[in-house]
Amino acid sequence: MTKCLVIGASGQLGTNLTGSLRAKYGKNQVVASDIRPTKESSQNEPFEVLDAMDFEAIKKVVEKHQINVIYHLAAILSAKGEQNPEMAWNLNMTSLLHVLNLAKENTKIQIFWPSSIAVFGPSTPKDNTPQDCVMDPNTVYGISKLAGERWCEYYHKKHGVDVRSVRYPGLIGYKTLPGGGTTDYAVDIFYKILQEESYECFLKENCYLPMMYMDDAVKATIDIMEAPVDAINIRSSYNLSAISFSPKELYNEIKNQISEAKISYNPDFRQAIADSWPNSINDAEARKDWGWEHSFDLSKMVQEIIKGLKEQLVIH
Ligand code: SER
């Protein structure tokens, strides 16, 4: 029987993934954990306060709940990582090595660990970026994700660890805010336009980036983890793609539904990070190996977010 631990369960992806895993496997089969309790965590049982930097603490929780699947989501993202590079490197690498070492001791434990489009860099082909190509990330976050991918493959080959990973594009949802990423504009814009009718974007209007609606990201995560072991041919991390758009295209789509919406552009340091990433991703291997398919295009995603966020903003 599947018994999951989600590390970083209060984050943008963690909140959504924990909900979907509980709907699928049952509430008690999914232990949520994060560095500190949140307002919601008392209603979010089973919940454990867990520092991803503490190997013994992770081990204790895994043994206590007889966990056999770990979703390790805790990380410092691209923009925040540049404010404190050593902290980002330490957290992102040490915590990954902790879960890999735990799974090395007990190879019945399956690991999911997210990589990112941030593994690519300025010399990477920008359009339809292939699975294998030049990778020269120039953010600490990207460097830690590329190093992490190499560790995952190493632990799989050397120690038989069943670790699986995808390179997420920018993830867009409305239930929880992202923290410290370069693609966060595509979430912020909805909140600001619904609350203040205008948004000042920190990226240029024509800056294309690969993006994905949260429901698709959660589906990809569960799909790759449930795929038969023989289907997983890539043990570093799979390219994963859904939609690509620019701030201007996203704004135009929102304006179709909210005619008062206004936007202005004031690019900051995050523009240089975005410039080093691809415009679009080729994810043929994920589609071929474990049947990945996305469901949300730009217009379906925008409709769903505006509807959901309007309800959420009224309720709170
Ligand atoms: N969304 C992430 C970021 O912007 C990329 O993985 O940092």
PDB file of C-alpha atoms and ligand atoms in Angstrom:
ATOM      1  CA  MET A   1       0.000   0.000   0.000  1.00  0.00           C
ATOM      2  CA  THR A   2       1.253   3.474  -0.899  1.00  0.00           C
ATOM      3  CA  LYS A   3       2.182   5.628   2.115  1.00  0.00           C
ATOM      4  CA  CYS A   4       3.548   9.016   1.101  1.00  0.00           C
ATOM      5  CA  LEU A   5       5.527  11.757   2.803  1.00  0.00           C
ATOM      6  CA  VAL A   6       5.409  15.197   1.190  1.00  0.00           C
ATOM      7  CA  ILE A   7       8.362  17.368   2.269  1.00  0.00           C
ATOM      8  CA  GLY A   8       7.523  21.023   1.620  1.00  0.00           C
ATOM      9  CA  ALA A   9       3.783  20.314   1.711  1.00  0.00           C
ATOM     10  CA  SER A  10       2.809  23.911   2.517  1.00  0.00           C
ATOM     11  CA  GLY A  11       4.407  25.342  -0.630  1.00  0.00           C
ATOM     12  CA  GLN A  12       2.845  26.195  -3.983  1.00  0.00           C
ATOM     13  CA  LEU A  13       3.170  22.705  -5.471  1.00  0.00           C
ATOM     14  CA  GLY A  14       3.063  20.855  -2.143  1.00  0.00           C
ATOM     15  CA  THR A  15      -0.377  22.147  -1.180  1.00  0.00           C
ATOM     16  CA  ASN A  16      -1.892  21.041  -4.478  1.00  0.00           C
ATOM     17  CA  LEU A  17      -0.031  17.737  -4.659  1.00  0.00           C
ATOM     18  CA  THR A  18      -0.905  16.782  -1.061  1.00  0.00           C
ATOM     19  CA  GLY A  19      -4.609  17.377  -1.776  1.00  0.00           C
ATOM     20  CA  SER A  20      -4.532  15.242  -4.908  1.00  0.00           C
ATOM     21  CA  LEU A  21      -2.548  12.428  -3.282  1.00  0.00           C
ATOM     22  CA  ARG A  22      -5.035  12.342  -0.391  1.00  0.00           C
ATOM     23  CA  ALA A  23      -7.979  12.252  -2.791  1.00  0.00           C
ATOM     24  CA  LYS A  24      -6.330   9.331  -4.548  1.00  0.00           C
ATOM     25  CA  TYR A  25      -4.831   7.220  -1.732  1.00  0.00           C
ATOM     26  CA  GLY A  26      -6.838   8.365   1.309  1.00  0.00           C
ATOM     27  CA  LYS A  27      -6.107  11.108   3.843  1.00  0.00           C
ATOM     28  CA  ASN A  28      -4.150   8.972   6.298  1.00  0.00           C
ATOM     29  CA  GLN A  29      -1.944   7.542   3.568  1.00  0.00           C
ATOM     30  CA  VAL A  30      -0.326  10.935   2.936  1.00  0.00           C
ATOM     31  CA  VAL A  31       1.774  12.640   5.608  1.00  0.00           C
ATOM     32  CA  ALA A  32       2.254  16.357   4.966  1.00  0.00           C
ATOM     33  CA  SER A  33       5.376  18.008   6.373  1.00  0.00           C
ATOM     34  CA  ASP A  34       7.018  21.394   6.367  1.00  0.00           C
ATOM     35  CA  ILE A  35       9.584  23.395   8.335  1.00  0.00           C
ATOM     36  CA  ARG A  36       6.873  25.057  10.409  1.00  0.00           C
ATOM     37  CA  PRO A  37       3.191  24.487  11.086  1.00  0.00           C
ATOM     38  CA  THR A  38       0.795  26.707   9.128  1.00  0.00           C
ATOM     39  CA  LYS A  39      -2.698  28.012   9.892  1.00  0.00           C
ATOM     40  CA  GLU A  40      -4.062  25.111   7.933  1.00  0.00           C
ATOM     41  CA  SER A  41      -1.754  22.346   9.148  1.00  0.00           C
ATOM     42  CA  SER A  42      -3.835  21.456  12.228  1.00  0.00           C
ATOM     43  CA  GLN A  43      -6.692  20.694   9.834  1.00  0.00           C
ATOM     44  CA  ASN A  44      -4.222  19.089   7.495  1.00  0.00           C
ATOM     45  CA  GLU A  45      -3.414  15.977   9.563  1.00  0.00           C
ATOM     46  CA  PRO A  46      -1.392  13.850   9.354  1.00  0.00           C
ATOM     47  CA  PHE A  47       1.158  16.683   9.485  1.00  0.00           C
ATOM     48  CA  GLU A  48       4.732  16.627  10.822  1.00  0.00           C
ATOM     49  CA  VAL A  49       6.992  19.615  11.446  1.00  0.00           C
ATOM     50  CA  LEU A  50      10.127  18.575   9.604  1.00  0.00           C
ATOM     51  CA  ASP A  51      13.417  20.281   8.756  1.00  0.00           C
ATOM     52  CA  ALA A  52      14.585  18.874   5.397  1.00  0.00           C
ATOM     53  CA  MET A  53      18.191  19.571   6.498  1.00  0.00           C
ATOM     54  CA  ASP A  54      17.893  17.107   9.406  1.00  0.00           C
ATOM     55  CA  PHE A  55      18.583  13.543   8.221  1.00  0.00           C
ATOM     56  CA  GLU A  56      17.667  11.895  11.535  1.00  0.00           C
ATOM     57  CA  ALA A  57      14.391  13.790  11.713  1.00  0.00           C
ATOM     58  CA  ILE A  58      13.381  12.676   8.199  1.00  0.00           C
ATOM     59  CA  LYS A  59      14.347   9.112   9.047  1.00  0.00           C
ATOM     60  CA  LYS A  60      12.253   9.183  12.220  1.00  0.00           C
ATOM     61  CA  VAL A  61       9.155  10.410  10.379  1.00  0.00           C
ATOM     62  CA  VAL A  62       9.662   7.823   7.612  1.00  0.00           C
ATOM     63  CA  GLU A  63       9.920   5.010  10.177  1.00  0.00           C
ATOM     64  CA  LYS A  64       7.060   6.275  12.349  1.00  0.00           C
ATOM     65  CA  HIS A  65       4.628   6.354   9.419  1.00  0.00           C
ATOM     66  CA  GLN A  66       6.149   3.464   7.433  1.00  0.00           C
ATOM     67  CA  ILE A  67       6.578   5.711   4.419  1.00  0.00           C
ATOM     68  CA  ASN A  68       7.387   4.091   1.067  1.00  0.00           C
ATOM     69  CA  VAL A  69       7.104   7.130  -1.247  1.00  0.00           C
ATOM     70  CA  ILE A  70       8.763  10.512  -0.581  1.00  0.00           C
ATOM     71  CA  TYR A  71       7.905  13.643  -2.556  1.00  0.00           C
ATOM     72  CA  HIS A  72      10.772  15.969  -1.716  1.00  0.00           C
ATOM     73  CA  LEU A  73       9.658  19.455  -2.801  1.00  0.00           C
ATOM     74  CA  ALA A  74      11.478  21.764  -0.374  1.00  0.00           C
ATOM     75  CA  ALA A  75      13.804  24.144  -2.241  1.00  0.00           C
ATOM     76  CA  ILE A  76      14.835  27.771  -2.634  1.00  0.00           C
ATOM     77  CA  LEU A  77      13.792  28.977  -6.102  1.00  0.00           C
ATOM     78  CA  SER A  78      15.656  30.986  -8.732  1.00  0.00           C
ATOM     79  CA  ALA A  79      15.086  34.629  -7.761  1.00  0.00           C
ATOM     80  CA  LYS A  80      15.312  34.082  -3.994  1.00  0.00           C
ATOM     81  CA  GLY A  81      18.375  31.878  -4.477  1.00  0.00           C
ATOM     82  CA  GLU A  82      20.277  34.776  -6.033  1.00  0.00           C
ATOM     83  CA  GLN A  83      19.762  36.810  -2.829  1.00  0.00           C
ATOM     84  CA  ASN A  84      21.460  34.121  -0.766  1.00  0.00           C
ATOM     85  CA  PRO A  85      23.409  31.734  -3.012  1.00  0.00           C
ATOM     86  CA  GLU A  86      25.117  29.649  -0.321  1.00  0.00           C
ATOM     87  CA  MET A  87      21.917  29.085   1.588  1.00  0.00           C
ATOM     88  CA  ALA A  88      20.137  28.018  -1.627  1.00  0.00           C
ATOM     89  CA  TRP A  89      22.947  25.619  -2.528  1.00  0.00           C
ATOM     90  CA  ASN A  90      23.025  24.139   0.998  1.00  0.00           C
ATOM     91  CA  LEU A  91      19.309  23.606   1.302  1.00  0.00           C
ATOM     92  CA  ASN A  92      18.765  22.328  -2.222  1.00  0.00           C
ATOM     93  CA  MET A  93      21.689  19.876  -2.203  1.00  0.00           C
ATOM     94  CA  THR A  94      21.842  18.693   1.412  1.00  0.00           C
ATOM     95  CA  SER A  95      18.148  17.916   1.622  1.00  0.00           C
ATOM     96  CA  LEU A  96      18.239  15.973  -1.663  1.00  0.00           C
ATOM     97  CA  LEU A  97      21.241  13.927  -0.496  1.00  0.00           C
ATOM     98  CA  HIS A  98      19.379  13.162   2.743  1.00  0.00           C
ATOM     99  CA  VAL A  99      16.417  11.595   0.965  1.00  0.00           C
ATOM    100  CA  LEU A 100      18.659   9.783  -1.521  1.00  0.00           C
ATOM    101  CA  ASN A 101      20.709   8.346   1.347  1.00  0.00           C
ATOM    102  CA  LEU A 102      17.558   7.240   3.119  1.00  0.00           C
ATOM    103  CA  ALA A 103      16.401   5.443  -0.034  1.00  0.00           C
ATOM    104  CA  LYS A 104      19.868   3.912  -0.408  1.00  0.00           C
ATOM    105  CA  GLU A 105      19.436   2.349   3.061  1.00  0.00           C
ATOM    106  CA  ASN A 106      15.956   1.158   2.127  1.00  0.00           C
ATOM    107  CA  THR A 107      15.499   0.747  -1.634  1.00  0.00           C
ATOM    108  CA  LYS A 108      11.775   0.055  -1.140  1.00  0.00           C
ATOM    109  CA  ILE A 109      11.385   3.812  -0.711  1.00  0.00           C
ATOM    110  CA  GLN A 110      10.574   5.560  -3.974  1.00  0.00           C
ATOM    111  CA  ILE A 111      11.604   9.219  -4.377  1.00  0.00           C
ATOM    112  CA  PHE A 112      10.157  12.080  -6.399  1.00  0.00           C
ATOM    113  CA  TRP A 113      12.364  15.137  -6.700  1.00  0.00           C
ATOM    114  CA  PRO A 114      11.583  18.098  -8.953  1.00  0.00           C
ATOM    115  CA  SER A 115      14.067  19.561 -11.369  1.00  0.00           C
ATOM    116  CA  SER A 116      13.360  22.652 -13.467  1.00  0.00           C
ATOM    117  CA  ILE A 117      13.828  24.498 -16.745  1.00  0.00           C
ATOM    118  CA  ALA A 118      16.442  26.413 -14.707  1.00  0.00           C
ATOM    119  CA  VAL A 119      18.934  23.613 -15.518  1.00  0.00           C
ATOM    120  CA  PHE A 120      19.254  25.221 -18.958  1.00  0.00           C
ATOM    121  CA  GLY A 121      21.377  28.284 -19.625  1.00  0.00           C
ATOM    122  CA  PRO A 122      22.415  30.881 -22.207  1.00  0.00           C
ATOM    123  CA  SER A 123      24.111  28.359 -24.537  1.00  0.00           C
ATOM    124  CA  THR A 124      21.139  25.963 -24.524  1.00  0.00           C
ATOM    125  CA  PRO A 125      19.037  25.919 -27.742  1.00  0.00           C
ATOM    126  CA  LYS A 126      16.118  28.252 -26.936  1.00  0.00           C
ATOM    127  CA  ASP A 127      13.274  26.755 -28.960  1.00  0.00           C
ATOM    128  CA  ASN A 128      11.888  23.262 -28.560  1.00  0.00           C
ATOM    129  CA  THR A 129      14.826  22.577 -26.204  1.00  0.00           C
ATOM    130  CA  PRO A 130      15.781  18.894 -26.418  1.00  0.00           C
ATOM    131  CA  GLN A 131      16.212  16.506 -23.492  1.00  0.00           C
ATOM    132  CA  ASP A 132      19.966  16.303 -24.056  1.00  0.00           C
ATOM    133  CA  CYS A 133      21.828  19.458 -25.008  1.00  0.00           C
ATOM    134  CA  VAL A 134      24.287  22.033 -23.662  1.00  0.00           C
ATOM    135  CA  MET A 135      23.328  22.939 -20.106  1.00  0.00           C
ATOM    136  CA  ASP A 136      25.096  25.902 -18.552  1.00  0.00           C
ATOM    137  CA  PRO A 137      22.770  27.238 -15.819  1.00  0.00           C
ATOM    138  CA  ASN A 138      23.812  30.600 -14.415  1.00  0.00           C
ATOM    139  CA  THR A 139      21.655  30.776 -11.291  1.00  0.00           C
ATOM    140  CA  VAL A 140      22.463  28.973  -8.042  1.00  0.00           C
ATOM    141  CA  TYR A 141      19.041  27.380  -8.224  1.00  0.00           C
ATOM    142  CA  GLY A 142      19.758  26.063 -11.740  1.00  0.00           C
ATOM    143  CA  ILE A 143      23.222  24.849 -10.756  1.00  0.00           C
ATOM    144  CA  SER A 144      21.745  23.004  -7.762  1.00  0.00           C
ATOM    145  CA  LYS A 145      19.048  21.418  -9.938  1.00  0.00           C
ATOM    146  CA  LEU A 146      21.549  20.256 -12.565  1.00  0.00           C
ATOM    147  CA  ALA A 147      23.853  18.846  -9.872  1.00  0.00           C
ATOM    148  CA  GLY A 148      20.790  17.235  -8.262  1.00  0.00           C
ATOM    149  CA  GLU A 149      19.891  15.535 -11.537  1.00  0.00           C
ATOM    150  CA  ARG A 150      23.372  14.036 -11.730  1.00  0.00           C
ATOM    151  CA  TRP A 151      23.057  12.800  -8.117  1.00  0.00           C
ATOM    152  CA  CYS A 152      19.680  11.209  -8.861  1.00  0.00           C
ATOM    153  CA  GLU A 153      21.045   9.288 -11.827  1.00  0.00           C
ATOM    154  CA  TYR A 154      24.123   8.308  -9.802  1.00  0.00           C
ATOM    155  CA  TYR A 155      22.077   6.947  -6.884  1.00  0.00           C
ATOM    156  CA  HIS A 156      19.864   5.031  -9.289  1.00  0.00           C
ATOM    157  CA  LYS A 157      22.778   3.443 -11.160  1.00  0.00           C
ATOM    158  CA  LYS A 158      25.063   2.831  -8.162  1.00  0.00           C
ATOM    159  CA  HIS A 159      22.568   2.024  -5.434  1.00  0.00           C
ATOM    160  CA  GLY A 160      19.356   1.021  -7.236  1.00  0.00           C
ATOM    161  CA  VAL A 161      17.370   3.951  -5.830  1.00  0.00           C
ATOM    162  CA  ASP A 162      14.008   4.358  -7.598  1.00  0.00           C
ATOM    163  CA  VAL A 163      14.187   8.123  -7.973  1.00  0.00           C
ATOM    164  CA  ARG A 164      12.050   9.872 -10.581  1.00  0.00           C
ATOM    165  CA  SER A 165      12.056  13.484 -11.678  1.00  0.00           C
ATOM    166  CA  VAL A 166      10.660  16.029 -14.136  1.00  0.00           C
ATOM    167  CA  ARG A 167      11.984  19.423 -15.189  1.00  0.00           C
ATOM    168  CA  TYR A 168       8.980  21.584 -14.331  1.00  0.00           C
ATOM    169  CA  PRO A 169       8.308  24.695 -16.362  1.00  0.00           C
ATOM    170  CA  GLY A 170       6.864  27.722 -14.509  1.00  0.00           C
ATOM    171  CA  LEU A 171       3.922  26.423 -12.451  1.00  0.00           C
ATOM    172  CA  ILE A 172       0.760  28.482 -12.352  1.00  0.00           C
ATOM    173  CA  GLY A 173      -2.004  27.954  -9.827  1.00  0.00           C
ATOM    174  CA  TYR A 174      -4.146  30.140  -7.619  1.00  0.00           C
ATOM    175  CA  LYS A 175      -4.633  28.143  -4.427  1.00  0.00           C
ATOM    176  CA  THR A 176      -1.226  28.957  -2.933  1.00  0.00           C
ATOM    177  CA  LEU A 177       1.248  31.669  -3.864  1.00  0.00           C
ATOM    178  CA  PRO A 178       4.666  30.726  -5.206  1.00  0.00           C
ATOM    179  CA  GLY A 179       7.707  32.031  -3.380  1.00  0.00           C
ATOM    180  CA  GLY A 180      10.766  33.516  -5.009  1.00  0.00           C
ATOM    181  CA  GLY A 181      10.658  32.269  -8.599  1.00  0.00           C
ATOM    182  CA  THR A 182      11.194  34.077 -11.908  1.00  0.00           C
ATOM    183  CA  THR A 183       7.985  32.684 -13.386  1.00  0.00           C
ATOM    184  CA  ASP A 184       5.900  33.987 -10.426  1.00  0.00           C
ATOM    185  CA  TYR A 185       4.666  36.942 -12.496  1.00  0.00           C
ATOM    186  CA  ALA A 186       2.202  34.577 -14.183  1.00  0.00           C
ATOM    187  CA  VAL A 187       0.516  34.000 -10.789  1.00  0.00           C
ATOM    188  CA  ASP A 188       0.912  37.537  -9.353  1.00  0.00           C
ATOM    189  CA  ILE A 189      -0.810  39.068 -12.393  1.00  0.00           C
ATOM    190  CA  PHE A 190      -4.128  37.372 -11.587  1.00  0.00           C
ATOM    191  CA  TYR A 191      -4.176  38.549  -7.961  1.00  0.00           C
ATOM    192  CA  LYS A 192      -3.242  42.131  -8.828  1.00  0.00           C
ATOM    193  CA  ILE A 193      -5.670  42.465 -11.713  1.00  0.00           C
ATOM    194  CA  LEU A 194      -8.561  41.028  -9.706  1.00  0.00           C
ATOM    195  CA  GLN A 195      -7.766  43.178  -6.662  1.00  0.00           C
ATOM    196  CA  GLU A 196      -6.417  46.394  -8.231  1.00  0.00           C
ATOM    197  CA  GLU A 197      -7.223  46.111 -11.963  1.00  0.00           C
ATOM    198  CA  SER A 198      -3.588  46.684 -12.920  1.00  0.00           C
ATOM    199  CA  TYR A 199      -0.279  44.859 -12.766  1.00  0.00           C
ATOM    200  CA  GLU A 200       3.334  45.996 -13.092  1.00  0.00           C
ATOM    201  CA  CYS A 201       5.248  43.113 -14.623  1.00  0.00           C
ATOM    202  CA  PHE A 202       8.897  42.462 -13.696  1.00  0.00           C
ATOM    203  CA  LEU A 203       9.593  40.795 -17.064  1.00  0.00           C
ATOM    204  CA  LYS A 204       9.485  42.282 -20.578  1.00  0.00           C
ATOM    205  CA  GLU A 205       6.278  41.975 -22.595  1.00  0.00           C
ATOM    206  CA  ASN A 206       7.759  39.589 -25.173  1.00  0.00           C
ATOM    207  CA  CYS A 207       9.640  37.286 -22.817  1.00  0.00           C
ATOM    208  CA  TYR A 208       8.518  33.741 -23.701  1.00  0.00           C
ATOM    209  CA  LEU A 209       8.828  31.060 -21.045  1.00  0.00           C
ATOM    210  CA  PRO A 210       7.615  27.459 -20.750  1.00  0.00           C
ATOM    211  CA  MET A 211       4.678  27.278 -18.316  1.00  0.00           C
ATOM    212  CA  MET A 212       2.159  24.776 -16.972  1.00  0.00           C
ATOM    213  CA  TYR A 213      -1.137  24.884 -15.098  1.00  0.00           C
ATOM    214  CA  MET A 214      -0.928  23.375 -11.621  1.00  0.00           C
ATOM    215  CA  ASP A 215      -3.427  20.561 -12.311  1.00  0.00           C
ATOM    216  CA  ASP A 216      -1.244  19.373 -15.184  1.00  0.00           C
ATOM    217  CA  ALA A 217       1.877  19.541 -12.994  1.00  0.00           C
ATOM    218  CA  VAL A 218       0.209  17.456 -10.276  1.00  0.00           C
ATOM    219  CA  LYS A 219      -0.982  14.948 -12.876  1.00  0.00           C
ATOM    220  CA  ALA A 220       2.537  14.624 -14.352  1.00  0.00           C
ATOM    221  CA  THR A 221       3.971  14.074 -10.870  1.00  0.00           C
ATOM    222  CA  ILE A 222       1.547  11.308  -9.948  1.00  0.00           C
ATOM    223  CA  ASP A 223       1.742   9.750 -13.440  1.00  0.00           C
ATOM    224  CA  ILE A 224       5.530   9.422 -13.429  1.00  0.00           C
ATOM    225  CA  MET A 225       5.476   7.958  -9.913  1.00  0.00           C
ATOM    226  CA  GLU A 226       2.833   5.397 -10.847  1.00  0.00           C
ATOM    227  CA  ALA A 227       4.459   4.390 -14.144  1.00  0.00           C
ATOM    228  CA  PRO A 228       5.898   0.853 -14.259  1.00  0.00           C
ATOM    229  CA  VAL A 229       9.580   0.820 -13.350  1.00  0.00           C
ATOM    230  CA  ASP A 230      10.578  -0.395 -16.842  1.00  0.00           C
ATOM    231  CA  ALA A 231       8.951   2.648 -18.440  1.00  0.00           C
ATOM    232  CA  ILE A 232      11.344   5.058 -16.764  1.00  0.00           C
ATOM    233  CA  ASN A 233      14.378   5.311 -19.020  1.00  0.00           C
ATOM    234  CA  ILE A 234      15.653   8.667 -17.789  1.00  0.00           C
ATOM    235  CA  ARG A 235      16.867   8.795 -14.199  1.00  0.00           C
ATOM    236  CA  SER A 236      18.236  12.317 -14.235  1.00  0.00           C
ATOM    237  CA  SER A 237      15.054  14.260 -15.050  1.00  0.00           C
ATOM    238  CA  TYR A 238      12.502  14.340 -17.879  1.00  0.00           C
ATOM    239  CA  ASN A 239      11.801  17.446 -19.965  1.00  0.00           C
ATOM    240  CA  LEU A 240       8.144  18.341 -19.396  1.00  0.00           C
ATOM    241  CA  SER A 241       6.084  20.833 -21.313  1.00  0.00           C
ATOM    242  CA  ALA A 242       2.579  22.206 -21.725  1.00  0.00           C
ATOM    243  CA  ILE A 243       2.312  25.826 -22.916  1.00  0.00           C
ATOM    244  CA  SER A 244       4.642  28.726 -23.690  1.00  0.00           C
ATOM    245  CA  PHE A 245       3.581  32.367 -23.618  1.00  0.00           C
ATOM    246  CA  SER A 246       4.821  35.889 -22.997  1.00  0.00           C
ATOM    247  CA  PRO A 247       3.498  38.344 -20.371  1.00  0.00           C
ATOM    248  CA  LYS A 248       1.757  40.224 -23.191  1.00  0.00           C
ATOM    249  CA  GLU A 249      -0.050  37.103 -24.422  1.00  0.00           C
ATOM    250  CA  LEU A 250      -1.117  36.206 -20.894  1.00  0.00           C
ATOM    251  CA  TYR A 251      -2.347  39.759 -20.318  1.00  0.00           C
ATOM    252  CA  ASN A 252      -4.335  39.729 -23.598  1.00  0.00           C
ATOM    253  CA  GLU A 253      -6.009  36.486 -22.598  1.00  0.00           C
ATOM    254  CA  ILE A 254      -6.918  37.929 -19.168  1.00  0.00           C
ATOM    255  CA  LYS A 255      -8.190  41.127 -20.802  1.00  0.00           C
ATOM    256  CA  ASN A 256     -10.597  39.066 -22.910  1.00  0.00           C
ATOM    257  CA  GLN A 257     -12.342  38.272 -19.645  1.00  0.00           C
ATOM    258  CA  ILE A 258     -11.619  41.351 -17.530  1.00  0.00           C
ATOM    259  CA  SER A 259     -11.812  44.306 -19.893  1.00  0.00           C
ATOM    260  CA  GLU A 260     -10.600  46.861 -17.278  1.00  0.00           C
ATOM    261  CA  ALA A 261      -7.285  44.980 -16.828  1.00  0.00           C
ATOM    262  CA  LYS A 262      -4.154  47.127 -17.300  1.00  0.00           C
ATOM    263  CA  ILE A 263      -0.494  46.188 -17.449  1.00  0.00           C
ATOM    264  CA  SER A 264       2.837  48.027 -17.399  1.00  0.00           C
ATOM    265  CA  TYR A 265       6.350  46.630 -17.666  1.00  0.00           C
ATOM    266  CA  ASN A 266       9.283  47.348 -15.377  1.00  0.00           C
ATOM    267  CA  PRO A 267      11.848  44.538 -15.816  1.00  0.00           C
ATOM    268  CA  ASP A 268      14.206  43.907 -12.878  1.00  0.00           C
ATOM    269  CA  PHE A 269      17.054  41.421 -12.178  1.00  0.00           C
ATOM    270  CA  ARG A 270      14.701  38.535 -12.924  1.00  0.00           C
ATOM    271  CA  GLN A 271      14.721  39.467 -16.625  1.00  0.00           C
ATOM    272  CA  ALA A 272      18.327  38.258 -16.932  1.00  0.00           C
ATOM    273  CA  ILE A 273      17.343  34.937 -15.339  1.00  0.00           C
ATOM    274  CA  ALA A 274      14.400  34.554 -17.731  1.00  0.00           C
ATOM    275  CA  ASP A 275      16.657  35.438 -20.698  1.00  0.00           C
ATOM    276  CA  SER A 276      18.897  32.501 -19.860  1.00  0.00           C
ATOM    277  CA  TRP A 277      16.015  29.977 -19.994  1.00  0.00           C
ATOM    278  CA  PRO A 278      14.334  28.326 -23.006  1.00  0.00           C
ATOM    279  CA  ASN A 279      11.242  29.647 -24.784  1.00  0.00           C
ATOM    280  CA  SER A 280       9.766  26.184 -25.262  1.00  0.00           C
ATOM    281  CA  ILE A 281      10.611  22.589 -24.369  1.00  0.00           C
ATOM    282  CA  ASN A 282      10.601  19.300 -26.292  1.00  0.00           C
ATOM    283  CA  ASP A 283       9.191  16.642 -23.978  1.00  0.00           C
ATOM    284  CA  ALA A 284       8.897  13.760 -26.476  1.00  0.00           C
ATOM    285  CA  GLU A 285      10.555  11.289 -24.060  1.00  0.00           C
ATOM    286  CA  ALA A 286       8.012  11.878 -21.275  1.00  0.00           C
ATOM    287  CA  ARG A 287       5.169  11.462 -23.782  1.00  0.00           C
ATOM    288  CA  LYS A 288       6.687   8.277 -25.196  1.00  0.00           C
ATOM    289  CA  ASP A 289       7.952   6.614 -21.986  1.00  0.00           C
ATOM    290  CA  TRP A 290       5.114   7.186 -19.514  1.00  0.00           C
ATOM    291  CA  GLY A 291       2.324   8.638 -21.632  1.00  0.00           C
ATOM    292  CA  TRP A 292       2.509  12.272 -20.503  1.00  0.00           C
ATOM    293  CA  GLU A 293      -0.215  14.527 -21.936  1.00  0.00           C
ATOM    294  CA  HIS A 294      -1.218  17.994 -20.783  1.00  0.00           C
ATOM    295  CA  SER A 295      -4.836  19.156 -20.676  1.00  0.00           C
ATOM    296  CA  PHE A 296      -4.686  22.929 -20.165  1.00  0.00           C
ATOM    297  CA  ASP A 297      -3.938  25.424 -22.917  1.00  0.00           C
ATOM    298  CA  LEU A 298      -3.586  29.151 -22.208  1.00  0.00           C
ATOM    299  CA  SER A 299      -7.236  30.071 -22.559  1.00  0.00           C
ATOM    300  CA  LYS A 300      -8.587  27.129 -20.536  1.00  0.00           C
ATOM    301  CA  MET A 301      -6.044  27.887 -17.794  1.00  0.00           C
ATOM    302  CA  VAL A 302      -6.926  31.594 -17.631  1.00  0.00           C
ATOM    303  CA  GLN A 303     -10.663  30.848 -17.418  1.00  0.00           C
ATOM    304  CA  GLU A 304     -10.140  28.321 -14.641  1.00  0.00           C
ATOM    305  CA  ILE A 305      -7.873  30.619 -12.587  1.00  0.00           C
ATOM    306  CA  ILE A 306     -10.139  33.671 -12.845  1.00  0.00           C
ATOM    307  CA  LYS A 307     -13.162  31.623 -11.830  1.00  0.00           C
ATOM    308  CA  GLY A 308     -11.351  29.929  -8.929  1.00  0.00           C
ATOM    309  CA  LEU A 309      -9.640  33.060  -7.676  1.00  0.00           C
ATOM    310  CA  LYS A 310     -12.840  35.118  -7.724  1.00  0.00           C
ATOM    311  CA  GLU A 311     -14.457  32.531  -5.459  1.00  0.00           C
ATOM    312  CA  GLN A 312     -11.377  32.346  -3.228  1.00  0.00           C
ATOM    313  CA  LEU A 313     -11.073  36.129  -2.853  1.00  0.00           C
ATOM    314  CA  VAL A 314     -14.747  36.428  -1.893  1.00  0.00           C
ATOM    315  CA  ILE A 315     -14.530  33.669   0.687  1.00  0.00           C
ATOM    316  CA  HIS A 316     -11.391  35.033   2.462  1.00  0.00           C
TER     317      HIS A 316
HETATM  318  N1  SER B   1       9.464  28.441 -11.384  1.00  0.00           N
HETATM  319  C1  SER B   1      10.852  28.329 -11.064  1.00  0.00           C
HETATM  320  C2  SER B   1      11.478  29.646 -10.842  1.00  0.00           C
HETATM  321  O1  SER B   1      11.039  30.589 -11.465  1.00  0.00           O
HETATM  322  C3  SER B   1      11.577  27.620 -12.172  1.00  0.00           C
HETATM  323  O2  SER B   1      11.684  26.290 -11.834  1.00  0.00           O
HETATM  324  O3  SER B   1      12.407  29.738 -10.121  1.00  0.00           O
END
